[in-house]
Amino acid sequence: MKKIVTYVSIASFLLIFTELGCSKSSTSTPAPTNPCAGVTITVTGTTTPTSTPTASNGSIAATASGSAGLTFSLNGGTAQASGTFTGLAAGSYTITAKNSSGCSGTQSFTVTSTPCPAITVTATVTQTASPVATTGSIAAIGAGSTGFTYNINGGAFQASGTFSNLGVGSYTITAKDALGCTGSNSFTVTAAGCATITLTSTPTNTSGPTATNGSIVASATGGLAPYTYSKDGGASFQASGTFNNLATGTYPVVAKDFNGCLSNTASTTVAFTCPTITANASTTNTIKCETNNGMITITASGSSGFMYNLNGGTFQPSNIFTGLGAANYTFSARDGNGCTQSGNTTVSQAPAGSLFLAVKAVLATNCAIPGCHLSPAPQNGLDFTDDCTIVGQGLRIKARAVDANPSQMPPTGPPLSAGDKQKIVDWINAGGKHNN
Ligand code: HEM
């Protein structure tokens, strides 16, 4: 007996010892304190827009509160003492203010840009002494802004707007203002001694926004035939005045005579004219109690390469859309050149079929007793006032009320009449669906 008590004491001692050791170790390591607890660093500031859309001279002047000794960084970059960041392009920036303990606050800023003014270029053009001389010049003046420099045909900018030693040809002068905003215009240097050459240029539109079947027919008069024609402002010439296979766009058409004398530049725009597209849709009803099975078939004519979509969705090569529920639909047919024709159509729910309605009536009549399958307390959870329950149970209804011998449904009372059984058989044989 004494020995047992001793054992108990030792066990108690071990238990106490263990608990003491456990509690000692848990208090010896203090929980780390969060230096940022209760510290809220708030960043505010103002932005200065860039002077043009492309200039990198916007700035953000940020200040922060909530802690001392804060440094600032832009988009996670190098930290600095000042909250001002300059030389910024238009865009979004995040500024982070951080104290010596690493606690931080951030704020997003958007540097906007100032739009360019409309810059126009006019010029006084001096003819060359002859068709082959390079004594022409263009003295251009920019307007709409200040501090202009000028270039010719995309070359280096210079302070003067006058370009000399030019041969016969078409030249583009660009004026750039002090902020980097530009405006351009094209000028034609003609030759002295040249007769006036008059150009007419007639476009034929493409058959769609992406088609390349536009054309231009140009014809020159005056000067000395034969003429050559250019649709790129004089960069290259061809003998024919007809340009085919053109995409939409504006073409600077110019003619040159045998002496190298240039006509006026006719800025000729090839636009697009879509063909008349007809698009119709035929629909197939969706059947109640089935997975959506409505269908739309689109028929398009008047062009080629058609693709089709429904309700503004992705265009597809097939003109048939299946699996549709009862609803209104917008359909479109798009031809190979991007011309579209749209219309509206409706997929309806097929009405209940006469054979189905006859069976529904049989169930209603023969079930008009307590304990049967009509709501509010339908037997077995099968509510035969619900159309889709009837459709779903069609084969079982036939099995229980028609095929079983003796008939199992109704379970009590007389079986269904031969006529009622036949109605069930006829409906199942026709497909057993809601619209049969
Ligand atoms: C127009 C006549 C009726 C038809 C076509 C019919 C059909 C059915 C069907 C299809 C089921 C589901 C079970 C299975 O899949 O086999 C069922 C179950 C059941 N029905 Fe009917 N029923 C009819 C009338 C009645 C009536 C009048 C009662 C009782 C007053 C009744 C009581 C039950 C009961 C208790 C069940 C669950 C137990 C079982 O399956 O036997 N039924 N019935």
Tab-separated table of C-alpha atoms in Angstrom, residues 1-421:
chain	number	residue	atom	x	y	z
A	1	MET	CA	0.000	0.000	0.000
A	2	LYS	CA	2.789	2.399	0.950
A	3	LYS	CA	4.653	1.526	-2.211
A	4	ILE	CA	1.643	2.494	-4.337
A	5	VAL	CA	1.449	5.904	-2.630
A	6	THR	CA	5.134	6.489	-3.420
A	7	TYR	CA	4.591	5.693	-7.058
A	8	VAL	CA	1.709	8.119	-7.167
A	9	SER	CA	3.860	10.848	-5.605
A	10	ILE	CA	6.654	10.355	-8.123
A	11	ALA	CA	4.138	10.467	-10.971
A	12	SER	CA	2.684	13.692	-9.580
A	13	PHE	CA	6.152	15.165	-9.211
A	14	LEU	CA	7.028	14.312	-12.814
A	15	LEU	CA	3.801	15.812	-14.006
A	16	ILE	CA	4.424	19.053	-12.060
A	17	PHE	CA	8.039	19.135	-13.221
A	18	THR	CA	7.005	18.745	-16.804
A	19	GLU	CA	4.388	21.459	-16.561
A	20	LEU	CA	6.845	23.861	-14.907
A	21	GLY	CA	9.443	23.206	-17.586
A	22	CYS	CA	6.875	23.766	-20.268
A	23	SER	CA	5.643	27.058	-18.858
A	24	LYS	CA	9.204	28.261	-18.285
A	25	SER	CA	10.196	27.755	-21.902
A	26	SER	CA	7.095	29.576	-23.165
A	27	THR	CA	7.857	32.731	-21.127
A	28	SER	CA	11.605	32.793	-21.863
A	29	THR	CA	11.152	33.889	-25.539
A	30	PRO	CA	9.113	37.130	-25.653
A	31	ALA	CA	6.779	37.520	-28.607
A	32	PRO	CA	8.393	39.853	-31.234
A	33	THR	CA	6.840	43.309	-31.186
A	34	ASN	CA	5.688	44.836	-34.486
A	35	PRO	CA	7.480	48.179	-34.884
A	36	CYS	CA	4.818	49.298	-37.356
A	37	ALA	CA	1.873	48.626	-35.032
A	38	GLY	CA	-0.090	51.842	-34.709
A	39	VAL	CA	2.053	53.612	-37.322
A	40	THR	CA	0.089	54.877	-40.335
A	41	ILE	CA	2.173	56.644	-42.959
A	42	THR	CA	0.062	58.722	-45.326
A	43	VAL	CA	1.444	59.973	-48.652
A	44	THR	CA	-0.109	62.952	-50.396
A	45	GLY	CA	1.158	65.164	-53.170
A	46	THR	CA	0.563	67.121	-56.341
A	47	THR	CA	1.437	66.315	-59.948
A	48	THR	CA	2.555	68.579	-62.774
A	49	PRO	CA	1.552	67.427	-66.286
A	50	THR	CA	4.068	66.947	-69.085
A	51	SER	CA	4.191	69.840	-71.555
A	52	THR	CA	3.355	67.596	-74.557
A	53	PRO	CA	2.034	64.062	-74.953
A	54	THR	CA	5.547	62.701	-75.493
A	55	ALA	CA	7.657	64.944	-73.251
A	56	SER	CA	9.239	63.519	-70.088
A	57	ASN	CA	9.004	66.656	-68.000
A	58	GLY	CA	6.104	65.939	-65.654
A	59	SER	CA	6.686	65.794	-61.925
A	60	ILE	CA	5.250	64.621	-58.630
A	61	ALA	CA	5.802	66.490	-55.363
A	62	ALA	CA	4.907	64.121	-52.556
A	63	THR	CA	4.847	64.637	-48.817
A	64	ALA	CA	4.182	62.083	-46.122
A	65	SER	CA	2.998	62.142	-42.540
A	66	GLY	CA	2.676	59.652	-39.734
A	67	SER	CA	6.334	59.114	-38.886
A	68	ALA	CA	9.686	60.899	-38.741
A	69	GLY	CA	12.762	60.359	-40.907
A	70	LEU	CA	10.856	59.316	-43.995
A	71	THR	CA	12.482	58.580	-47.353
A	72	PHE	CA	10.655	58.396	-50.676
A	73	SER	CA	10.931	56.015	-53.599
A	74	LEU	CA	9.271	56.037	-57.007
A	75	ASN	CA	7.883	52.714	-58.306
A	76	GLY	CA	10.055	50.822	-55.806
A	77	GLY	CA	13.244	52.519	-56.978
A	78	THR	CA	16.076	54.051	-54.972
A	79	ALA	CA	14.974	55.860	-51.795
A	80	GLN	CA	15.669	59.568	-51.498
A	81	ALA	CA	15.096	62.192	-48.848
A	82	SER	CA	12.993	64.430	-51.111
A	83	GLY	CA	9.458	63.566	-52.119
A	84	THR	CA	9.805	65.395	-55.444
A	85	PHE	CA	10.374	63.387	-58.606
A	86	THR	CA	10.902	65.191	-61.902
A	87	GLY	CA	11.527	64.253	-65.529
A	88	LEU	CA	8.505	61.967	-65.663
A	89	ALA	CA	6.636	60.846	-68.755
A	90	ALA	CA	2.830	60.780	-68.646
A	91	GLY	CA	1.638	57.687	-66.776
A	92	SER	CA	0.865	56.173	-63.384
A	93	TYR	CA	3.396	56.096	-60.580
A	94	THR	CA	3.483	54.714	-57.051
A	95	ILE	CA	5.349	56.615	-54.360
A	96	THR	CA	6.380	54.819	-51.180
A	97	ALA	CA	7.379	56.678	-48.015
A	98	LYS	CA	9.320	54.551	-45.530
A	99	ASN	CA	10.772	55.217	-42.043
A	100	SER	CA	13.966	53.742	-40.550
A	101	SER	CA	12.038	50.792	-39.081
A	102	GLY	CA	10.777	49.809	-42.514
A	103	CYS	CA	7.204	50.962	-41.940
A	104	SER	CA	5.780	52.416	-45.118
A	105	GLY	CA	2.820	54.012	-46.821
A	106	THR	CA	2.143	54.237	-50.562
A	107	GLN	CA	0.064	56.355	-52.891
A	108	SER	CA	-0.544	56.222	-56.653
A	109	PHE	CA	-0.263	59.346	-58.794
A	110	THR	CA	-1.120	59.927	-62.435
A	111	VAL	CA	0.989	62.362	-64.414
A	112	THR	CA	-1.145	63.655	-67.266
A	113	SER	CA	0.054	65.267	-70.466
A	114	THR	CA	-0.799	68.541	-72.142
A	115	PRO	CA	-2.110	68.014	-75.691
A	116	CYS	CA	-0.182	69.481	-78.594
A	117	PRO	CA	-1.553	72.596	-80.301
A	118	ALA	CA	-2.606	72.291	-83.960
A	119	ILE	CA	0.464	73.284	-85.964
A	120	THR	CA	0.114	74.264	-89.624
A	121	VAL	CA	2.850	74.767	-92.190
A	122	THR	CA	2.640	77.125	-95.165
A	123	ALA	CA	5.423	77.893	-97.618
A	124	THR	CA	6.562	80.005	-100.502
A	125	VAL	CA	7.805	77.654	-103.235
A	126	THR	CA	10.357	78.808	-105.828
A	127	GLN	CA	10.512	76.908	-109.110
A	128	THR	CA	13.689	75.388	-110.501
A	129	ALA	CA	15.243	77.164	-113.471
A	130	SER	CA	14.546	74.175	-115.702
A	131	PRO	CA	13.127	70.656	-115.309
A	132	VAL	CA	16.589	69.264	-114.543
A	133	ALA	CA	17.966	72.150	-112.458
A	134	THR	CA	18.189	71.934	-108.664
A	135	THR	CA	17.571	75.563	-108.021
A	136	GLY	CA	14.176	75.315	-106.432
A	137	SER	CA	13.495	76.249	-102.844
A	138	ILE	CA	10.795	76.078	-100.191
A	139	ALA	CA	10.534	78.755	-97.496
A	140	ALA	CA	8.245	77.297	-94.856
A	141	ILE	CA	6.629	78.984	-91.879
A	142	GLY	CA	5.038	77.174	-88.970
A	143	ALA	CA	1.982	78.568	-87.194
A	144	GLY	CA	0.018	77.572	-84.111
A	145	SER	CA	2.915	77.543	-81.653
A	146	THR	CA	6.379	79.044	-81.132
A	147	GLY	CA	10.061	78.173	-81.223
A	148	PHE	CA	9.881	76.233	-84.481
A	149	THR	CA	12.597	74.163	-86.106
A	150	TYR	CA	12.047	72.564	-89.513
A	151	ASN	CA	13.001	69.501	-91.481
A	152	ILE	CA	12.474	68.281	-95.030
A	153	ASN	CA	11.366	64.729	-95.845
A	154	GLY	CA	12.050	63.550	-92.284
A	155	GLY	CA	15.663	64.779	-92.174
A	156	ALA	CA	17.441	66.661	-89.407
A	157	PHE	CA	15.680	69.664	-87.884
A	158	GLN	CA	17.187	73.096	-88.501
A	159	ALA	CA	16.361	76.553	-87.260
A	160	SER	CA	15.532	77.915	-90.709
A	161	GLY	CA	12.371	76.984	-92.578
A	162	THR	CA	14.062	77.588	-95.936
A	163	PHE	CA	15.329	74.628	-97.935
A	164	SER	CA	17.290	75.381	-101.106
A	165	ASN	CA	18.940	73.516	-103.984
A	166	LEU	CA	15.839	71.466	-104.604
A	167	GLY	CA	15.018	69.687	-107.831
A	168	VAL	CA	11.555	69.205	-109.247
A	169	GLY	CA	9.557	67.045	-106.869
A	170	SER	CA	7.270	66.806	-103.917
A	171	TYR	CA	8.631	67.571	-100.450
A	172	THR	CA	7.213	67.222	-96.942
A	173	ILE	CA	8.165	69.965	-94.509
A	174	THR	CA	7.672	69.364	-90.796
A	175	ALA	CA	7.663	72.168	-88.245
A	176	LYS	CA	8.414	71.258	-84.619
A	177	ASP	CA	7.725	73.688	-81.780
A	178	ALA	CA	9.822	74.212	-78.663
A	179	LEU	CA	7.873	71.500	-76.847
A	180	GLY	CA	8.284	68.873	-79.551
A	181	CYS	CA	4.814	69.145	-81.104
A	182	THR	CA	4.839	68.885	-84.900
A	183	GLY	CA	2.809	69.715	-87.991
A	184	SER	CA	3.565	68.833	-91.624
A	185	ASN	CA	2.603	69.789	-95.148
A	186	SER	CA	3.638	68.718	-98.647
A	187	PHE	CA	4.832	71.120	-101.346
A	188	THR	CA	5.621	70.544	-104.990
A	189	VAL	CA	8.614	72.214	-106.609
A	190	THR	CA	7.951	72.662	-110.296
A	191	ALA	CA	10.249	73.834	-113.058
A	192	ALA	CA	10.235	77.251	-114.710
A	193	GLY	CA	9.429	76.888	-118.351
A	194	CYS	CA	7.034	74.093	-117.532
A	195	ALA	CA	3.578	74.380	-118.859
A	196	THR	CA	0.867	73.960	-116.272
A	197	ILE	CA	-0.008	70.281	-116.045
A	198	THR	CA	-3.454	69.577	-114.747
A	199	LEU	CA	-4.179	66.236	-113.111
A	200	THR	CA	-7.523	64.632	-112.530
A	201	SER	CA	-7.587	61.596	-110.253
A	202	THR	CA	-10.660	59.463	-109.687
A	203	PRO	CA	-10.850	56.777	-106.999
A	204	THR	CA	-12.925	53.614	-106.958
A	205	ASN	CA	-13.700	52.438	-103.454
A	206	THR	CA	-12.829	48.994	-102.068
A	207	SER	CA	-15.596	46.521	-101.299
A	208	GLY	CA	-14.931	46.569	-97.571
A	209	PRO	CA	-12.756	48.089	-94.870
A	210	THR	CA	-10.055	45.440	-95.256
A	211	ALA	CA	-10.374	44.787	-99.003
A	212	THR	CA	-7.519	45.729	-101.335
A	213	ASN	CA	-9.531	46.109	-104.516
A	214	GLY	CA	-9.700	49.878	-104.704
A	215	SER	CA	-8.304	51.729	-107.681
A	216	ILE	CA	-7.382	55.204	-108.925
A	217	VAL	CA	-7.469	56.414	-112.508
A	218	ALA	CA	-5.326	59.519	-113.029
A	219	SER	CA	-5.093	61.556	-116.192
A	220	ALA	CA	-2.881	64.551	-116.990
A	221	THR	CA	-3.306	67.347	-119.542
A	222	GLY	CA	-0.949	70.197	-120.456
A	223	GLY	CA	2.789	69.892	-120.743
A	224	LEU	CA	4.440	67.424	-123.075
A	225	ALA	CA	3.232	63.819	-123.316
A	226	PRO	CA	3.945	61.085	-122.491
A	227	TYR	CA	3.233	61.374	-118.805
A	228	THR	CA	4.192	59.153	-115.942
A	229	TYR	CA	2.128	58.906	-112.779
A	230	SER	CA	2.860	58.520	-109.092
A	231	LYS	CA	0.518	57.646	-106.245
A	232	ASP	CA	3.098	58.327	-103.528
A	233	GLY	CA	3.708	62.018	-104.015
A	234	GLY	CA	6.443	61.556	-106.610
A	235	ALA	CA	8.604	58.922	-104.908
A	236	SER	CA	8.034	56.486	-107.784
A	237	PHE	CA	6.381	56.819	-111.200
A	238	GLN	CA	4.738	54.411	-113.655
A	239	ALA	CA	3.651	54.819	-117.250
A	240	SER	CA	-0.012	54.040	-116.569
A	241	GLY	CA	-2.336	56.395	-114.794
A	242	THR	CA	-4.299	53.450	-113.396
A	243	PHE	CA	-3.448	52.093	-109.963
A	244	ASN	CA	-5.160	48.854	-108.975
A	245	ASN	CA	-5.340	46.622	-105.893
A	246	LEU	CA	-5.341	49.530	-103.502
A	247	ALA	CA	-6.264	49.406	-99.843
A	248	THR	CA	-8.360	52.174	-98.359
A	249	GLY	CA	-6.399	55.351	-97.704
A	250	THR	CA	-5.443	58.726	-99.106
A	251	TYR	CA	-2.947	58.751	-101.974
A	252	PRO	CA	-1.028	61.861	-103.143
A	253	VAL	CA	-1.231	61.404	-106.919
A	254	VAL	CA	1.029	63.432	-109.166
A	255	ALA	CA	1.898	63.314	-112.878
A	256	LYS	CA	5.183	64.167	-114.596
A	257	ASP	CA	5.514	65.078	-118.274
A	258	PHE	CA	8.280	64.265	-120.749
A	259	ASN	CA	10.249	67.323	-119.594
A	260	GLY	CA	10.074	66.292	-115.957
A	261	CYS	CA	7.509	68.960	-115.184
A	262	LEU	CA	5.122	68.052	-112.367
A	263	SER	CA	1.405	68.472	-112.139
A	264	ASN	CA	-0.473	69.552	-109.064
A	265	THR	CA	-0.695	66.890	-106.346
A	266	ALA	CA	-4.191	65.432	-106.201
A	267	SER	CA	-4.861	63.987	-102.773
A	268	THR	CA	-7.092	61.036	-103.679
A	269	THR	CA	-8.996	59.047	-101.082
A	270	VAL	CA	-9.979	55.426	-101.646
A	271	ALA	CA	-12.745	54.703	-99.166
A	272	PHE	CA	-14.829	51.538	-98.923
A	273	THR	CA	-18.329	50.732	-100.025
A	274	CYS	CA	-19.770	47.526	-98.674
A	275	PRO	CA	-21.852	45.397	-101.001
A	276	THR	CA	-25.520	44.965	-100.150
A	277	ILE	CA	-25.590	41.951	-97.893
A	278	THR	CA	-28.816	40.158	-97.082
A	279	ALA	CA	-28.935	38.074	-93.923
A	280	ASN	CA	-31.926	36.031	-92.779
A	281	ALA	CA	-32.406	33.536	-90.006
A	282	SER	CA	-34.623	30.502	-89.610
A	283	THR	CA	-35.197	29.126	-86.145
A	284	THR	CA	-36.125	25.810	-84.593
A	285	ASN	CA	-38.061	25.947	-81.334
A	286	THR	CA	-36.620	24.708	-78.115
A	287	ILE	CA	-38.614	21.950	-76.410
A	288	LYS	CA	-39.679	22.348	-72.785
A	289	CYS	CA	-38.172	19.882	-70.317
A	290	GLU	CA	-35.199	19.164	-72.602
A	291	THR	CA	-31.729	20.660	-72.417
A	292	ASN	CA	-31.855	23.875	-74.488
A	293	ASN	CA	-32.169	22.676	-78.065
A	294	GLY	CA	-33.331	25.669	-80.048
A	295	MET	CA	-31.476	26.335	-83.266
A	296	ILE	CA	-30.799	29.321	-85.537
A	297	THR	CA	-29.632	28.934	-89.120
A	298	ILE	CA	-28.379	32.153	-90.750
A	299	THR	CA	-28.467	32.537	-94.504
A	300	ALA	CA	-26.406	35.366	-95.990
A	301	SER	CA	-26.002	36.463	-99.587
A	302	GLY	CA	-24.585	39.375	-101.538
A	303	SER	CA	-20.925	38.740	-100.746
A	304	SER	CA	-18.576	35.876	-99.855
A	305	GLY	CA	-16.373	34.538	-97.097
A	306	PHE	CA	-19.117	34.889	-94.508
A	307	MET	CA	-18.657	34.322	-90.795
A	308	TYR	CA	-21.533	34.470	-88.336
A	309	ASN	CA	-22.177	35.437	-84.747
A	310	LEU	CA	-24.989	35.653	-82.239
A	311	ASN	CA	-25.539	38.495	-79.777
A	312	GLY	CA	-22.254	40.160	-80.687
A	313	GLY	CA	-20.209	37.078	-79.785
A	314	THR	CA	-17.230	35.596	-81.587
A	315	PHE	CA	-17.672	35.117	-85.327
A	316	GLN	CA	-17.616	31.482	-86.492
A	317	PRO	CA	-17.534	29.882	-89.944
A	318	SER	CA	-20.692	27.819	-89.332
A	319	ASN	CA	-24.022	29.498	-89.969
A	320	ILE	CA	-25.792	27.144	-87.533
A	321	PHE	CA	-26.141	27.845	-83.830
A	322	THR	CA	-27.535	25.054	-81.651
A	323	GLY	CA	-28.336	24.486	-78.004
A	324	LEU	CA	-30.297	27.713	-77.717
A	325	GLY	CA	-32.886	28.552	-75.099
A	326	ALA	CA	-36.094	30.481	-75.798
A	327	ALA	CA	-35.040	34.130	-76.236
A	328	ASN	CA	-34.548	36.981	-78.693
A	329	TYR	CA	-31.255	36.858	-80.567
A	330	THR	CA	-29.287	39.360	-82.653
A	331	PHE	CA	-27.419	37.673	-85.473
A	332	SER	CA	-24.762	39.014	-87.830
A	333	ALA	CA	-23.133	37.829	-91.023
A	334	ARG	CA	-19.715	39.338	-91.817
A	335	ASP	CA	-18.112	38.947	-95.226
A	336	GLY	CA	-14.438	38.382	-95.921
A	337	ASN	CA	-13.844	42.121	-96.153
A	338	GLY	CA	-15.412	42.991	-92.821
A	339	CYS	CA	-18.792	44.162	-94.105
A	340	THR	CA	-21.638	43.029	-91.882
A	341	GLN	CA	-25.374	42.689	-91.931
A	342	SER	CA	-27.384	42.060	-88.783
A	343	GLY	CA	-30.894	41.055	-87.865
A	344	ASN	CA	-33.038	39.841	-85.007
A	345	THR	CA	-34.863	36.595	-84.498
A	346	THR	CA	-36.622	34.750	-81.718
A	347	VAL	CA	-36.265	31.183	-80.578
A	348	SER	CA	-39.560	30.153	-78.976
A	349	GLN	CA	-40.564	27.294	-76.781
A	350	ALA	CA	-42.483	24.672	-78.705
A	351	PRO	CA	-46.093	24.466	-77.479
A	352	ALA	CA	-47.236	21.384	-75.540
A	353	GLY	CA	-48.111	18.514	-77.886
A	354	SER	CA	-51.640	17.107	-78.070
A	355	LEU	CA	-50.533	13.577	-77.085
A	356	PHE	CA	-48.727	14.962	-74.047
A	357	LEU	CA	-51.765	17.030	-73.043
A	358	ALA	CA	-53.968	13.920	-73.314
A	359	VAL	CA	-51.688	12.021	-70.912
A	360	LYS	CA	-51.567	14.987	-68.541
A	361	ALA	CA	-55.373	14.957	-68.501
A	362	VAL	CA	-55.435	11.194	-67.781
A	363	LEU	CA	-53.124	11.736	-64.823
A	364	ALA	CA	-55.183	14.649	-63.531
A	365	THR	CA	-58.408	12.701	-63.769
A	366	ASN	CA	-57.158	9.416	-62.346
A	367	CYS	CA	-55.099	11.058	-59.667
A	368	ALA	CA	-57.827	13.211	-58.209
A	369	ILE	CA	-57.799	11.225	-54.986
A	370	PRO	CA	-55.775	11.689	-51.782
A	371	GLY	CA	-52.364	10.027	-51.745
A	372	CYS	CA	-51.837	10.301	-55.498
A	373	HIS	CA	-49.268	12.328	-57.355
A	374	LEU	CA	-50.786	15.782	-57.417
A	375	SER	CA	-49.527	18.808	-55.459
A	376	PRO	CA	-49.567	19.944	-52.688
A	377	ALA	CA	-48.414	16.542	-51.279
A	378	PRO	CA	-47.481	14.416	-54.298
A	379	GLN	CA	-46.814	10.731	-53.698
A	380	ASN	CA	-43.166	9.746	-53.927
A	381	GLY	CA	-42.321	13.414	-54.625
A	382	LEU	CA	-43.731	13.024	-58.137
A	383	ASP	CA	-46.003	15.964	-58.887
A	384	PHE	CA	-48.009	15.134	-62.014
A	385	THR	CA	-49.262	18.737	-62.265
A	386	ASP	CA	-45.688	19.599	-63.307
A	387	ASP	CA	-45.106	19.075	-67.021
A	388	CYS	CA	-41.444	18.174	-66.703
A	389	THR	CA	-42.154	15.610	-63.978
A	390	ILE	CA	-44.584	13.907	-66.361
A	391	VAL	CA	-42.008	13.983	-69.189
A	392	GLY	CA	-39.258	12.693	-66.907
A	393	GLN	CA	-41.474	9.841	-65.638
A	394	GLY	CA	-42.966	8.979	-69.031
A	395	LEU	CA	-41.449	5.508	-69.353
A	396	ARG	CA	-42.186	4.655	-65.720
A	397	ILE	CA	-45.782	5.832	-66.094
A	398	LYS	CA	-46.200	3.446	-69.015
A	399	ALA	CA	-44.388	0.650	-67.129
A	400	ARG	CA	-46.509	0.958	-64.004
A	401	ALA	CA	-49.916	1.866	-65.405
A	402	VAL	CA	-49.876	0.111	-68.822
A	403	ASP	CA	-47.273	-2.635	-69.119
A	404	ALA	CA	-47.458	-4.146	-65.610
A	405	ASN	CA	-49.853	-7.060	-65.468
A	406	PRO	CA	-51.750	-6.653	-63.337
A	407	SER	CA	-51.498	-2.879	-63.549
A	408	GLN	CA	-49.545	-1.384	-60.600
A	409	MET	CA	-50.748	2.207	-60.868
A	410	PRO	CA	-53.113	3.271	-59.539
A	411	PRO	CA	-52.161	0.804	-56.732
A	412	THR	CA	-55.736	0.650	-55.467
A	413	GLY	CA	-59.013	0.805	-57.275
A	414	PRO	CA	-59.595	-0.017	-60.929
A	415	PRO	CA	-56.732	0.169	-63.439
A	416	LEU	CA	-56.746	2.849	-66.129
A	417	SER	CA	-59.275	2.337	-68.908
A	418	ALA	CA	-58.039	0.822	-72.159
A	419	GLY	CA	-58.526	4.227	-73.825
A	420	ASP	CA	-56.436	6.026	-71.199
A	421	LYS	CA	-53.707	3.365	-71.449
